[in-house]
Amino acid sequence: METNQKKSQHLFTRIAIPCKPNYSLLEKTYRKNQLIVTFGKIPSDEEVKEVKGYFNKMGIKKIKKVKCNCNMPVQLWLAKDIHTIVSGNGVKAGTGPGTKTVGESYSLNFLSKIPRHHWGQSKHYPYKNSECPPAKEEIITIAVLDTGIDLSIVDGGYISNNYQNKPGYECFGDAVNGWNFVDDNANIKDDNPGLHGSLVTQFIINQFKNSTKSVKIIPLKTHDRNGKGDLFKIFCAIYYAIAKGAKIINASWGFYHYEEAPVKQLNALIATLKDEGILFVTAAGNQSDADDKIARGIFAQQGINPSPFQLRNLAIHHFLPANLSKSAENLITATTSNGEVVAATENHSNVFVDLGVLADKSEKGDLLFEVPFNLNGAVEYVRGSSFATAIATGIIGANCDTKLYTRKTINKQSFIKNLFDFSENARGVALCKKFAALEQELIKDGVCVQKHPDI
């Protein structure tokens, strides 16, 4: 009888997601009539006009351009059928025009989704954690790209408001406590019914409670109340995080991707973060019935019917940004584990997943984390790689040496090693451990990270 590992490897040798899959299956994965245009540098008006002229020649007229409310080398172009330039689902199929003067490239405006979870639907409501965060010598600034933040339950003392833009990023001068990229304003209120962004933020904050460092959060609202965002807004938020001096970007979201080549613009932006010495921590992703249906449809074209376990393998069912982990030295992908398995509803890979975060509780096959708020004596739980990611971000930020955030040479293995070596420090706790059961196929090197026992 074949093991799960052999089944996954056998399937992977037979599957190659088509370079040009049937795009009728993918119509709900990106925004129609929109195209992200990225330039090698901030373009002049004449250079933009030149590129626009090439689109005009291909029949794309009346193009509206949207910028990031900041002079950045990425724009969103809106026009009827403009998405067909790269998606290949219309008569204008192709790789898109190229002027060879400003290094422009193109991408569909992929939709990013935050999974639903049950917390926030009960009668219990959190009491604000208002312990007045103490001032400490070392401060780690973390940008949280999510549904925003509810300052009635998350202490505003942890929110960064001392922005000093890096040279070349003089933008968003009126942003005091973050930015709402969904509505393009300063309202960062978390309107998600499950308060996903607030949960993620508090999970991060809680890891600093017994740290020698303090944290400042930059809340960037990239996803709406329904947990839906898009790649363009995410690009803008990442540039914002660079401008405001973030050391870590927490990305508890992602999108399934159905072409062999990753989105090269996203890959390039993660590389830009490396140049700036910024660590990017992202989710391995969760089971999505809608996306699994799309994947099955694509695989069925090749006569393949993958199992539910195989669909959770990132080597088979690609999820971005998580699948960039192999090549991006400053990107860490996290999932949930108990030291023996990965949560059945979360993605895994011994190539693309770097860390498993040890769950607080196992219940009926679910691996759960305790809600990080004071619930007036009640205890509630949530699940998902979103929260594993936030906990990993907090543990890394609270415990790893600040000297590791080096421009151009930042390396995730240095952070993971630092967590293994933490027992040498005064607190005497090793925060990372290897688990042989995970190393075979579920998590790269079988590495798990755990909360400090004092938290």
Short mmCIF file of N, CA, C and O in Angstrom, two decimals, residues 65-140:
data_model
loop_
_atom_site.label_atom_id
_atom_site.label_comp_id
_atom_site.label_asym_id
_atom_site.label_seq_id
_atom_site.Cartn_x
_atom_site.Cartn_y
_atom_site.Cartn_z
N LYS A 65 -5.83 54.81 -15.82
CA LYS A 65 -4.69 54.39 -15.00
C LYS A 65 -4.93 54.76 -13.54
O LYS A 65 -5.37 55.87 -13.22
N VAL A 66 -4.65 53.83 -12.63
CA VAL A 66 -4.77 54.05 -11.20
C VAL A 66 -3.40 53.85 -10.57
O VAL A 66 -2.74 52.85 -10.82
N LYS A 67 -2.99 54.81 -9.73
CA LYS A 67 -1.71 54.70 -9.04
C LYS A 67 -1.93 54.35 -7.57
O LYS A 67 -3.06 54.33 -7.08
N CYS A 68 -0.85 54.10 -6.87
CA CYS A 68 -0.91 53.72 -5.45
C CYS A 68 -1.02 54.93 -4.52
O CYS A 68 -0.53 54.88 -3.40
N ASN A 69 -1.58 56.03 -4.99
CA ASN A 69 -1.59 57.26 -4.20
C ASN A 69 -0.18 57.62 -3.78
O ASN A 69 0.08 58.17 -2.73
N CYS A 70 0.76 57.23 -4.63
CA CYS A 70 2.16 57.38 -4.32
C CYS A 70 2.91 57.13 -5.62
O CYS A 70 2.45 56.35 -6.45
N ASN A 71 4.02 57.76 -5.82
CA ASN A 71 4.74 57.63 -7.07
C ASN A 71 5.60 56.37 -7.06
O ASN A 71 6.79 56.41 -6.76
N MET A 72 4.97 55.24 -7.36
CA MET A 72 5.63 53.95 -7.34
C MET A 72 5.64 53.34 -8.74
O MET A 72 4.82 53.70 -9.58
N PRO A 73 6.52 52.38 -9.01
CA PRO A 73 6.61 51.80 -10.36
C PRO A 73 5.57 50.74 -10.65
O PRO A 73 5.85 49.75 -11.34
N VAL A 74 4.37 50.88 -10.12
CA VAL A 74 3.30 49.93 -10.39
C VAL A 74 2.00 50.70 -10.57
O VAL A 74 1.72 51.65 -9.83
N GLN A 75 1.22 50.31 -11.58
CA GLN A 75 -0.05 50.97 -11.86
C GLN A 75 -1.09 49.91 -12.20
O GLN A 75 -0.75 48.81 -12.66
N LEU A 76 -2.35 50.26 -11.98
CA LEU A 76 -3.46 49.41 -12.38
C LEU A 76 -4.12 50.06 -13.59
O LEU A 76 -4.52 51.22 -13.54
N TRP A 77 -4.18 49.33 -14.70
CA TRP A 77 -4.78 49.85 -15.92
C TRP A 77 -6.13 49.19 -16.13
O TRP A 77 -6.25 47.95 -16.07
N LEU A 78 -7.14 50.02 -16.38
CA LEU A 78 -8.52 49.55 -16.53
C LEU A 78 -9.00 49.83 -17.94
O LEU A 78 -8.91 50.97 -18.44
N ALA A 79 -9.49 48.82 -18.61
CA ALA A 79 -10.05 48.97 -19.95
C ALA A 79 -10.77 47.68 -20.33
O ALA A 79 -10.41 46.60 -19.84
N LYS A 80 -11.74 47.78 -21.18
CA LYS A 80 -12.50 46.60 -21.60
C LYS A 80 -11.56 45.58 -22.25
O LYS A 80 -10.81 45.91 -23.18
N ASP A 81 -11.59 44.37 -21.73
CA ASP A 81 -10.83 43.22 -22.25
C ASP A 81 -9.31 43.34 -22.07
O ASP A 81 -8.58 42.53 -22.62
N ILE A 82 -8.84 44.29 -21.28
CA ILE A 82 -7.39 44.43 -21.14
C ILE A 82 -6.78 43.20 -20.48
O ILE A 82 -5.62 42.86 -20.73
N HIS A 83 -7.56 42.49 -19.67
CA HIS A 83 -7.03 41.30 -19.00
C HIS A 83 -6.71 40.18 -19.99
O HIS A 83 -5.91 39.29 -19.69
N THR A 84 -7.32 40.21 -21.17
CA THR A 84 -7.09 39.13 -22.13
C THR A 84 -5.70 39.20 -22.74
O THR A 84 -5.25 38.24 -23.36
N ILE A 85 -5.01 40.32 -22.55
CA ILE A 85 -3.64 40.45 -23.08
C ILE A 85 -2.74 39.36 -22.50
O ILE A 85 -1.89 38.79 -23.16
N VAL A 86 -2.92 39.06 -21.23
CA VAL A 86 -2.06 38.04 -20.61
C VAL A 86 -2.80 36.76 -20.27
O VAL A 86 -2.17 35.72 -20.11
N SER A 87 -4.11 36.81 -20.15
CA SER A 87 -4.81 35.60 -19.70
C SER A 87 -5.05 34.60 -20.82
O SER A 87 -5.28 33.43 -20.56
N GLY A 88 -5.02 35.06 -22.06
CA GLY A 88 -5.16 34.12 -23.15
C GLY A 88 -6.57 33.61 -23.35
O GLY A 88 -6.77 32.58 -23.97
N ASN A 89 -7.58 34.33 -22.81
CA ASN A 89 -8.95 33.83 -22.96
C ASN A 89 -9.74 34.65 -23.97
O ASN A 89 -10.95 34.67 -23.96
N GLY A 90 -9.05 35.33 -24.87
CA GLY A 90 -9.74 36.11 -25.88
C GLY A 90 -8.91 36.18 -27.15
O GLY A 90 -7.82 35.63 -27.25
N VAL A 91 -9.42 36.91 -28.14
CA VAL A 91 -8.72 36.98 -29.42
C VAL A 91 -7.41 37.74 -29.33
O VAL A 91 -6.56 37.65 -30.21
N LYS A 92 -7.24 38.50 -28.26
CA LYS A 92 -6.02 39.29 -28.12
C LYS A 92 -4.95 38.52 -27.34
O LYS A 92 -4.08 39.10 -26.72
N ALA A 93 -5.06 37.19 -27.34
CA ALA A 93 -4.14 36.38 -26.55
C ALA A 93 -2.69 36.64 -26.93
O ALA A 93 -2.36 36.89 -28.07
N GLY A 94 -1.84 36.57 -25.93
CA GLY A 94 -0.42 36.77 -26.17
C GLY A 94 0.28 37.16 -24.89
O GLY A 94 -0.32 37.17 -23.81
N THR A 95 1.52 37.50 -24.99
CA THR A 95 2.29 37.87 -23.79
C THR A 95 2.18 39.35 -23.50
O THR A 95 2.70 39.81 -22.50
N GLY A 96 1.51 40.10 -24.34
CA GLY A 96 1.39 41.53 -24.12
C GLY A 96 2.46 42.29 -24.86
O GLY A 96 3.48 41.74 -25.27
N PRO A 97 2.22 43.56 -25.07
CA PRO A 97 3.19 44.37 -25.80
C PRO A 97 4.42 44.66 -24.97
O PRO A 97 4.41 44.51 -23.75
N GLY A 98 5.47 45.08 -25.60
CA GLY A 98 6.68 45.46 -24.87
C GLY A 98 7.42 46.54 -25.61
O GLY A 98 7.64 46.45 -26.82
N THR A 99 7.80 47.58 -24.91
CA THR A 99 8.49 48.68 -25.57
C THR A 99 10.00 48.56 -25.44
O THR A 99 10.74 49.20 -26.15
N LYS A 100 10.44 47.73 -24.49
CA LYS A 100 11.87 47.50 -24.24
C LYS A 100 12.59 48.79 -23.82
O LYS A 100 13.79 48.92 -23.99
N THR A 101 11.82 49.72 -23.26
CA THR A 101 12.45 50.97 -22.84
C THR A 101 12.37 51.18 -21.33
O THR A 101 13.25 51.80 -20.75
N VAL A 102 11.35 50.66 -20.68
CA VAL A 102 11.20 50.90 -19.24
C VAL A 102 11.02 49.60 -18.46
O VAL A 102 10.70 49.63 -17.28
N GLY A 103 11.22 48.47 -19.10
CA GLY A 103 11.17 47.19 -18.40
C GLY A 103 9.80 46.85 -17.85
O GLY A 103 9.69 46.26 -16.78
N GLU A 104 8.74 47.20 -18.58
CA GLU A 104 7.41 46.94 -18.05
C GLU A 104 7.07 45.45 -18.14
O GLU A 104 7.55 44.74 -19.01
N SER A 105 6.22 45.00 -17.21
CA SER A 105 5.70 43.63 -17.23
C SER A 105 4.26 43.69 -16.76
O SER A 105 3.81 44.69 -16.21
N TYR A 106 3.54 42.58 -16.96
CA TYR A 106 2.10 42.60 -16.75
C TYR A 106 1.64 41.42 -15.92
O TYR A 106 2.25 40.36 -15.94
N SER A 107 0.54 41.63 -15.22
CA SER A 107 -0.05 40.55 -14.43
C SER A 107 -1.55 40.77 -14.34
O SER A 107 -2.03 41.90 -14.26
N LEU A 108 -2.28 39.68 -14.31
CA LEU A 108 -3.69 39.76 -13.94
C LEU A 108 -3.80 40.27 -12.52
O LEU A 108 -2.91 40.06 -11.71
N ASN A 109 -4.90 40.95 -12.23
CA ASN A 109 -5.11 41.44 -10.87
C ASN A 109 -5.79 40.34 -10.06
O ASN A 109 -6.99 40.35 -9.84
N PHE A 110 -4.97 39.38 -9.61
CA PHE A 110 -5.47 38.20 -8.91
C PHE A 110 -6.17 38.59 -7.61
O PHE A 110 -5.76 39.51 -6.90
N LEU A 111 -7.21 37.83 -7.29
CA LEU A 111 -7.96 38.05 -6.05
C LEU A 111 -7.31 37.26 -4.92
O LEU A 111 -6.96 36.10 -5.06
N SER A 112 -7.14 37.93 -3.80
CA SER A 112 -6.62 37.30 -2.59
C SER A 112 -7.75 37.18 -1.59
O SER A 112 -8.53 38.12 -1.40
N LYS A 113 -7.85 36.02 -0.93
CA LYS A 113 -8.96 35.79 0.00
C LYS A 113 -8.45 35.38 1.37
O LYS A 113 -7.52 34.60 1.49
N ILE A 114 -9.10 35.92 2.37
CA ILE A 114 -8.85 35.50 3.74
C ILE A 114 -9.95 34.51 4.12
O ILE A 114 -11.14 34.79 3.92
N PRO A 115 -9.59 33.34 4.64
CA PRO A 115 -10.62 32.33 4.93
C PRO A 115 -11.55 32.74 6.05
O PRO A 115 -11.19 33.52 6.93
N ARG A 116 -12.76 32.22 6.00
CA ARG A 116 -13.71 32.49 7.07
C ARG A 116 -13.37 31.60 8.27
O ARG A 116 -12.85 30.51 8.15
N HIS A 117 -13.71 32.10 9.44
CA HIS A 117 -13.52 31.31 10.66
C HIS A 117 -14.65 31.67 11.61
O HIS A 117 -15.35 32.66 11.42
N HIS A 118 -14.82 30.88 12.64
CA HIS A 118 -16.03 31.01 13.45
C HIS A 118 -15.94 32.06 14.53
O HIS A 118 -16.95 32.47 15.08
N TRP A 119 -14.74 32.53 14.89
CA TRP A 119 -14.65 33.44 16.02
C TRP A 119 -15.34 34.76 15.70
O TRP A 119 -15.32 35.26 14.59
N GLY A 120 -15.92 35.37 16.73
CA GLY A 120 -16.60 36.64 16.55
C GLY A 120 -18.10 36.46 16.38
O GLY A 120 -18.86 37.42 16.37
N GLN A 121 -18.52 35.21 16.23
CA GLN A 121 -19.95 34.96 16.05
C GLN A 121 -20.62 34.57 17.38
O GLN A 121 -21.83 34.40 17.43
N SER A 122 -19.83 34.42 18.44
CA SER A 122 -20.40 33.98 19.71
C SER A 122 -20.83 35.17 20.55
O SER A 122 -20.67 36.32 20.17
N LYS A 123 -21.36 34.89 21.71
CA LYS A 123 -21.82 35.96 22.61
C LYS A 123 -20.67 36.60 23.36
O LYS A 123 -20.85 37.60 24.04
N HIS A 124 -19.47 36.03 23.29
CA HIS A 124 -18.34 36.56 24.02
C HIS A 124 -17.65 37.67 23.22
O HIS A 124 -17.41 37.51 22.03
N TYR A 125 -17.37 38.76 23.86
CA TYR A 125 -16.65 39.85 23.20
C TYR A 125 -15.45 40.21 24.05
O TYR A 125 -15.51 40.24 25.27
N PRO A 126 -14.34 40.49 23.41
CA PRO A 126 -13.10 40.72 24.16
C PRO A 126 -13.09 42.04 24.90
O PRO A 126 -13.71 43.02 24.49
N TYR A 127 -12.38 42.04 26.00
CA TYR A 127 -12.10 43.27 26.71
C TYR A 127 -10.75 43.78 26.24
O TYR A 127 -9.81 43.03 26.07
N LYS A 128 -10.67 45.06 26.04
CA LYS A 128 -9.47 45.64 25.47
C LYS A 128 -8.26 45.36 26.35
O LYS A 128 -8.30 45.53 27.56
N ASN A 129 -7.17 44.92 25.72
CA ASN A 129 -5.91 44.74 26.42
C ASN A 129 -5.23 46.09 26.52
O ASN A 129 -4.68 46.59 25.56
N SER A 130 -5.30 46.74 27.66
CA SER A 130 -4.79 48.11 27.79
C SER A 130 -3.71 48.19 28.86
O SER A 130 -3.79 48.95 29.80
N GLU A 131 -2.69 47.33 28.68
CA GLU A 131 -1.65 47.27 29.70
C GLU A 131 -0.60 48.36 29.54
O GLU A 131 0.36 48.42 30.29
N CYS A 132 -0.79 49.25 28.57
CA CYS A 132 0.18 50.33 28.30
C CYS A 132 1.55 49.71 28.01
O CYS A 132 2.35 49.51 28.94
N PRO A 133 1.82 49.40 26.77
CA PRO A 133 3.07 48.72 26.44
C PRO A 133 4.29 49.48 26.93
O PRO A 133 4.40 50.69 26.70
N PRO A 134 5.19 48.80 27.64
CA PRO A 134 6.37 49.48 28.17
C PRO A 134 7.35 49.86 27.06
O PRO A 134 7.45 49.19 26.04
N ALA A 135 8.06 50.95 27.28
CA ALA A 135 9.08 51.38 26.32
C ALA A 135 10.31 50.50 26.49
O ALA A 135 10.77 50.25 27.61
N LYS A 136 10.84 50.01 25.39
CA LYS A 136 12.03 49.18 25.41
C LYS A 136 13.02 49.71 24.38
O LYS A 136 12.63 50.40 23.44
N GLU A 137 14.26 49.36 24.57
CA GLU A 137 15.31 49.95 23.74
C GLU A 137 15.18 49.52 22.28
O GLU A 137 15.34 50.33 21.36
N GLU A 138 14.87 48.24 22.05
CA GLU A 138 14.77 47.74 20.69
C GLU A 138 13.30 47.66 20.27
O GLU A 138 12.47 47.11 20.99
N ILE A 139 13.00 48.22 19.11
CA ILE A 139 11.64 48.22 18.59
C ILE A 139 11.63 47.53 17.22
O ILE A 139 12.44 47.85 16.36
N ILE A 140 10.71 46.60 17.04
CA ILE A 140 10.52 45.93 15.75
C ILE A 140 9.22 46.45 15.15
O ILE A 140 8.15 46.35 15.76
#
